[in-house]
């Protein structure tokens, strides 16, 4: 079970301004292979989250492709999905299946009426249910059979076919997560490319907080007071080229999101230093 240590105040604020964390599905034990994919468990224990200083989840779960981790269930992963958990409603598009954490969590959200998942790998689509425990297999199959959930094979980096676009266009909400590294410099262009086609009313993407803070770093200095940074951050949100969730949060909600984004950037940079990566700030960190 996910537990943010010494984070009661943060959790209260998260529940007040957003909608808490996504729920985590149950998965089978390690050793399952699906084409080029493998699911494995690893001893995680306490670890730094996306914005928390220390969280505990117990065993970590990872989905590997040819030995490279593409998605994992860790405090970082859970905490970095607070926006889709909050904003998804009506007709929802999720770009990237992975371990299906956010997809399965949203299936438990009654305000989500139709959920389209776009995934390029046919093996993963066909056998995804087999990595889930019995209760979540049932959840998956029930929603497939009812038509509430539809998984579509599609390359999100290419123009969608008209038959696909007809289904997913004008979604109420979209979430994009089709890259393996947090802070990937191509994440915004990829999300923007998808948005240019589907024209979702609201769209967010994995790691967008790092893009926002990177822009803030170009406009402020270390000597600037917090209130000035907060004000410039809100300007960046309002001027952002995509219709992201923070644009419609209350002023207090935007202020809370500023704090979360700052912590996410600090934790990401700290993680990079620990890994002794010689890369540009906020550029890449493995999930």
Short mmCIF file of C-alpha atoms in Angstrom, two decimals:
data_model
loop_
_atom_site.label_atom_id
_atom_site.label_comp_id
_atom_site.label_asym_id
_atom_site.label_seq_id
_atom_site.Cartn_x
_atom_site.Cartn_y
_atom_site.Cartn_z
CA UNK A 1 0.00 0.00 0.00
CA UNK A 2 1.26 3.47 -0.93
CA UNK A 3 2.09 5.66 2.07
CA UNK A 4 3.52 9.17 2.02
CA UNK A 5 5.56 9.44 5.21
CA UNK A 6 5.11 12.66 7.20
CA UNK A 7 2.86 13.94 4.43
CA UNK A 8 -0.47 14.48 6.18
CA UNK A 9 -0.59 18.19 5.36
CA UNK A 10 0.36 17.57 1.73
CA UNK A 11 -2.29 14.87 1.39
CA UNK A 12 -4.93 17.15 2.90
CA UNK A 13 -4.01 19.89 0.41
CA UNK A 14 -3.97 17.38 -2.44
CA UNK A 15 -7.43 16.13 -1.55
CA UNK A 16 -8.69 19.70 -1.17
CA UNK A 17 -7.36 21.17 -4.41
CA UNK A 18 -7.18 18.08 -6.61
CA UNK A 19 -8.52 14.53 -6.14
CA UNK A 20 -5.84 12.60 -4.32
CA UNK A 21 -3.68 9.84 -5.77
CA UNK A 22 -4.70 7.25 -8.34
CA UNK A 23 -5.46 3.82 -6.95
CA UNK A 24 -3.00 1.04 -7.70
CA UNK A 25 -4.15 -2.18 -9.34
CA UNK A 26 -3.17 -5.68 -8.30
CA UNK A 27 -0.69 -7.52 -10.50
CA UNK A 28 0.57 -11.06 -10.81
CA UNK A 29 3.99 -12.12 -9.58
CA UNK A 30 7.16 -11.58 -11.60
CA UNK A 31 8.15 -13.58 -14.62
CA UNK A 32 5.32 -12.88 -17.05
CA UNK A 33 6.48 -12.23 -20.60
CA UNK A 34 4.37 -10.64 -23.33
CA UNK A 35 6.26 -10.47 -26.61
CA UNK A 36 9.17 -8.13 -25.93
CA UNK A 37 7.68 -7.12 -22.57
CA UNK A 38 8.39 -8.52 -19.12
CA UNK A 39 6.77 -7.71 -15.79
CA UNK A 40 8.97 -7.94 -12.72
CA UNK A 41 8.87 -7.02 -9.04
CA UNK A 42 11.69 -5.49 -7.04
CA UNK A 43 12.30 -4.56 -3.40
CA UNK A 44 11.61 -0.86 -3.13
CA UNK A 45 10.95 0.09 0.47
CA UNK A 46 10.99 3.80 1.29
CA UNK A 47 11.86 6.05 -1.64
CA UNK A 48 11.66 9.65 -2.75
CA UNK A 49 8.49 10.35 -4.69
CA UNK A 50 7.76 12.83 -7.44
CA UNK A 51 7.14 15.59 -4.91
CA UNK A 52 7.33 13.81 -1.54
CA UNK A 53 10.55 13.50 0.44
CA UNK A 54 9.90 9.92 1.47
CA UNK A 55 7.13 7.49 0.57
CA UNK A 56 6.68 3.78 0.99
CA UNK A 57 5.07 1.32 -1.38
CA UNK A 58 6.78 -1.95 -0.54
CA UNK A 59 7.50 -4.01 -3.63
CA UNK A 60 8.00 -2.05 -6.82
CA UNK A 61 6.54 -3.31 -10.08
CA UNK A 62 8.14 -2.67 -13.44
CA UNK A 63 7.30 -3.27 -17.08
CA UNK A 64 10.42 -3.79 -19.17
CA UNK A 65 10.87 -3.87 -22.93
CA UNK A 66 14.09 -5.53 -24.03
CA UNK A 67 15.47 -4.93 -20.54
CA UNK A 68 14.58 -1.22 -20.44
CA UNK A 69 12.02 0.01 -17.88
CA UNK A 70 9.10 1.70 -19.62
CA UNK A 71 6.79 1.98 -16.63
CA UNK A 72 6.95 1.17 -12.95
CA UNK A 73 4.64 1.36 -9.97
CA UNK A 74 6.65 3.43 -7.51
CA UNK A 75 5.92 6.50 -5.36
CA UNK A 76 7.31 8.68 -8.17
CA UNK A 77 4.95 7.15 -10.71
CA UNK A 78 1.91 7.34 -8.44
CA UNK A 79 2.52 10.95 -7.42
CA UNK A 80 3.16 12.09 -11.00
CA UNK A 81 -0.36 11.05 -12.05
CA UNK A 82 -2.38 13.37 -9.81
CA UNK A 83 -3.61 15.51 -12.73
CA UNK A 84 -5.32 12.79 -14.79
CA UNK A 85 -6.82 11.34 -11.62
CA UNK A 86 -8.35 14.75 -10.94
CA UNK A 87 -9.35 15.99 -14.38
CA UNK A 88 -10.49 12.90 -16.28
CA UNK A 89 -14.23 12.91 -16.90
CA UNK A 90 -16.66 12.26 -19.71
CA UNK A 91 -14.84 11.03 -22.83
CA UNK A 92 -11.20 10.41 -21.95
CA UNK A 93 -8.17 9.53 -24.10
CA UNK A 94 -5.05 7.95 -22.58
CA UNK A 95 -1.99 7.80 -24.85
CA UNK A 96 0.18 4.88 -23.71
CA UNK A 97 -0.97 1.77 -21.84
CA UNK A 98 2.13 0.63 -19.95
CA UNK A 99 1.13 -1.08 -16.70
CA UNK A 100 -2.28 0.54 -16.98
CA UNK A 101 -2.09 2.21 -13.57
CA UNK A 102 -3.99 5.37 -14.51
CA UNK A 103 -6.31 3.51 -16.90
CA UNK A 104 -7.43 1.07 -14.21
CA UNK A 105 -7.75 3.84 -11.65
CA UNK A 106 -9.98 5.86 -13.98
CA UNK A 107 -12.18 2.84 -14.62
CA UNK A 108 -13.14 3.15 -10.95
CA UNK A 109 -14.10 6.80 -11.44
CA UNK A 110 -17.82 7.13 -12.21
CA UNK A 111 -17.44 10.49 -13.94
CA UNK A 112 -15.40 8.79 -16.69
CA UNK A 113 -18.05 7.65 -19.16
CA UNK A 114 -15.89 6.46 -22.07
CA UNK A 115 -12.19 5.64 -21.98
CA UNK A 116 -10.03 5.22 -25.07
CA UNK A 117 -6.49 3.91 -24.61
CA UNK A 118 -4.02 4.31 -27.48
CA UNK A 119 -1.19 1.77 -27.53
CA UNK A 120 1.21 0.87 -30.33
CA UNK A 121 2.15 -2.64 -29.19
CA UNK A 122 -0.37 -5.30 -30.26
CA UNK A 123 1.09 -7.99 -27.96
CA UNK A 124 0.62 -5.76 -24.93
CA UNK A 125 -2.94 -4.93 -25.95
CA UNK A 126 -3.95 -8.55 -26.45
CA UNK A 127 -2.31 -9.95 -23.31
CA UNK A 128 -2.51 -7.01 -20.90
CA UNK A 129 -5.27 -8.62 -18.84
CA UNK A 130 -2.95 -11.55 -18.04
CA UNK A 131 -0.64 -9.42 -15.87
CA UNK A 132 -3.53 -8.40 -13.57
CA UNK A 133 -4.87 -10.14 -10.50
CA UNK A 134 -8.34 -11.66 -10.69
CA UNK A 135 -10.33 -8.65 -9.48
CA UNK A 136 -8.67 -6.29 -11.93
CA UNK A 137 -8.96 -8.78 -14.76
CA UNK A 138 -12.70 -8.72 -14.06
CA UNK A 139 -12.70 -4.91 -14.02
CA UNK A 140 -10.85 -4.89 -17.35
CA UNK A 141 -13.09 -7.42 -19.08
CA UNK A 142 -16.33 -5.93 -17.76
CA UNK A 143 -15.48 -2.50 -19.14
CA UNK A 144 -14.29 -3.91 -22.46
CA UNK A 145 -17.50 -5.89 -22.84
CA UNK A 146 -19.73 -2.96 -21.88
CA UNK A 147 -18.00 -0.70 -24.39
CA UNK A 148 -16.92 1.80 -21.74
CA UNK A 149 -13.26 0.90 -22.37
CA UNK A 150 -11.72 0.60 -25.83
CA UNK A 151 -8.04 -0.05 -26.45
CA UNK A 152 -6.93 1.04 -29.92
CA UNK A 153 -3.68 0.07 -31.62
CA UNK A 154 -2.19 3.34 -32.82
CA UNK A 155 1.17 5.04 -33.21
CA UNK A 156 0.73 8.32 -31.36
CA UNK A 157 3.74 9.83 -33.13
CA UNK A 158 2.05 9.56 -36.52
CA UNK A 159 -1.20 11.08 -37.81
CA UNK A 160 -4.19 9.09 -36.61
CA UNK A 161 -6.31 7.27 -39.15
CA UNK A 162 -9.71 8.84 -39.73
CA UNK A 163 -11.45 5.85 -38.15
CA UNK A 164 -9.47 6.40 -34.95
CA UNK A 165 -9.74 10.17 -35.00
CA UNK A 166 -13.51 9.93 -35.36
CA UNK A 167 -13.65 8.16 -32.00
CA UNK A 168 -11.16 10.18 -29.97
CA UNK A 169 -11.59 13.71 -31.33
CA UNK A 170 -13.05 16.38 -29.04
CA UNK A 171 -12.37 14.36 -25.90
CA UNK A 172 -13.20 15.98 -22.59
CA UNK A 173 -9.76 15.04 -21.29
CA UNK A 174 -6.52 13.54 -22.59
CA UNK A 175 -3.38 12.29 -20.83
CA UNK A 176 -0.17 11.61 -22.75
CA UNK A 177 2.60 9.33 -21.48
CA UNK A 178 4.46 7.68 -24.38
CA UNK A 179 8.12 8.18 -23.40
CA UNK A 180 10.32 6.22 -21.05
CA UNK A 181 12.19 9.05 -19.29
CA UNK A 182 10.82 11.79 -17.06
CA UNK A 183 11.55 15.26 -18.39
CA UNK A 184 12.18 14.05 -21.94
CA UNK A 185 12.71 17.13 -24.12
CA UNK A 186 10.33 15.74 -26.77
CA UNK A 187 7.43 15.26 -24.35
CA UNK A 188 5.77 18.62 -25.02
CA UNK A 189 6.07 18.37 -28.84
CA UNK A 190 4.62 14.85 -28.73
CA UNK A 191 1.71 15.94 -26.54
CA UNK A 192 1.14 18.99 -28.75
CA UNK A 193 1.12 16.80 -31.88
CA UNK A 194 -1.61 14.62 -30.38
CA UNK A 195 -3.59 17.66 -29.22
CA UNK A 196 -3.40 19.23 -32.69
CA UNK A 197 -5.40 16.26 -33.95
CA UNK A 198 -7.80 15.35 -31.17
CA UNK A 199 -8.44 18.87 -29.83
CA UNK A 200 -9.27 17.73 -26.31
CA UNK A 201 -10.95 20.25 -24.04
CA UNK A 202 -8.24 19.61 -21.45
CA UNK A 203 -4.90 17.81 -21.82
CA UNK A 204 -1.93 17.08 -19.55
CA UNK A 205 1.20 15.02 -20.02
CA UNK A 206 3.64 13.11 -17.85
CA UNK A 207 6.30 15.44 -16.44
CA UNK A 208 4.75 18.73 -17.55
CA UNK A 209 5.59 20.22 -14.14
CA UNK A 210 9.26 20.06 -15.08
CA UNK A 211 8.64 21.99 -18.29
CA UNK A 212 6.80 24.68 -16.34
CA UNK A 213 9.58 25.01 -13.76
CA UNK A 214 12.24 25.06 -16.46
CA UNK A 215 10.44 28.00 -18.07
CA UNK A 216 10.21 29.66 -14.67
CA UNK A 217 13.98 29.27 -14.20
CA UNK A 218 14.55 31.34 -17.35
CA UNK A 219 12.44 34.21 -16.00
CA UNK A 220 13.57 34.35 -12.37
CA UNK A 221 16.76 34.12 -10.35
CA UNK A 222 17.67 32.38 -7.13
CA UNK A 223 17.45 35.68 -5.27
CA UNK A 224 13.84 36.30 -6.27
CA UNK A 225 11.31 35.96 -3.49
CA UNK A 226 8.88 33.07 -3.50
CA UNK A 227 5.89 35.31 -4.21
CA UNK A 228 7.51 36.67 -7.37
CA UNK A 229 8.28 33.14 -8.54
CA UNK A 230 4.73 32.08 -7.77
CA UNK A 231 3.33 35.01 -9.75
CA UNK A 232 5.52 34.29 -12.77
CA UNK A 233 4.62 30.61 -12.56
CA UNK A 234 0.92 31.47 -12.79
CA UNK A 235 1.66 33.63 -15.84
CA UNK A 236 3.45 30.68 -17.45
CA UNK A 237 0.47 28.43 -16.78
CA UNK A 238 -2.01 30.89 -18.25
CA UNK A 239 0.15 31.47 -21.35
CA UNK A 240 0.94 27.78 -21.89
CA UNK A 241 0.25 26.57 -25.42
CA UNK A 242 -1.86 23.59 -24.36
CA UNK A 243 -5.17 23.66 -22.40
CA UNK A 244 -3.64 22.06 -19.30
CA UNK A 245 -5.52 21.42 -16.06
CA UNK A 246 -3.69 24.07 -13.97
CA UNK A 247 -5.29 26.81 -16.10
CA UNK A 248 -8.69 26.08 -14.56
CA UNK A 249 -7.67 25.46 -10.96
CA UNK A 250 -8.67 27.97 -8.31
CA UNK A 251 -6.04 30.50 -7.25
CA UNK A 252 -5.31 28.44 -4.16
CA UNK A 253 -5.21 25.31 -6.30
CA UNK A 254 -2.71 26.95 -8.65
CA UNK A 255 -0.62 28.01 -5.67
CA UNK A 256 -0.61 24.43 -4.40
CA UNK A 257 0.34 23.20 -7.87
CA UNK A 258 3.26 25.64 -7.89
CA UNK A 259 4.56 24.10 -4.67
CA UNK A 260 4.12 20.57 -6.04
CA UNK A 261 5.92 21.49 -9.26
CA UNK A 262 8.85 23.05 -7.41
CA UNK A 263 9.23 19.95 -5.26
CA UNK A 264 9.01 17.71 -8.33
CA UNK A 265 11.81 19.66 -10.01
CA UNK A 266 13.99 19.53 -6.88
CA UNK A 267 13.45 15.78 -6.46
CA UNK A 268 14.17 15.16 -10.13
CA UNK A 269 17.42 17.11 -10.04
CA UNK A 270 18.44 15.41 -6.79
CA UNK A 271 17.77 12.02 -8.33
CA UNK A 272 19.85 12.90 -11.35
CA UNK A 273 22.76 13.98 -9.18
CA UNK A 274 22.58 10.75 -7.21
CA UNK A 275 22.74 8.83 -10.46
CA UNK A 276 25.70 11.01 -11.44
CA UNK A 277 24.12 11.81 -14.76
CA UNK A 278 25.95 14.42 -16.81
CA UNK A 279 22.91 15.86 -18.59
CA UNK A 280 21.15 19.19 -18.90
CA UNK A 281 18.93 20.14 -15.92
CA UNK A 282 15.53 18.45 -16.04
CA UNK A 283 16.50 16.62 -19.22
CA UNK A 284 16.24 12.92 -18.42
CA UNK A 285 15.67 10.67 -15.46
CA UNK A 286 14.73 7.03 -15.76
CA UNK A 287 11.40 5.92 -14.43
#
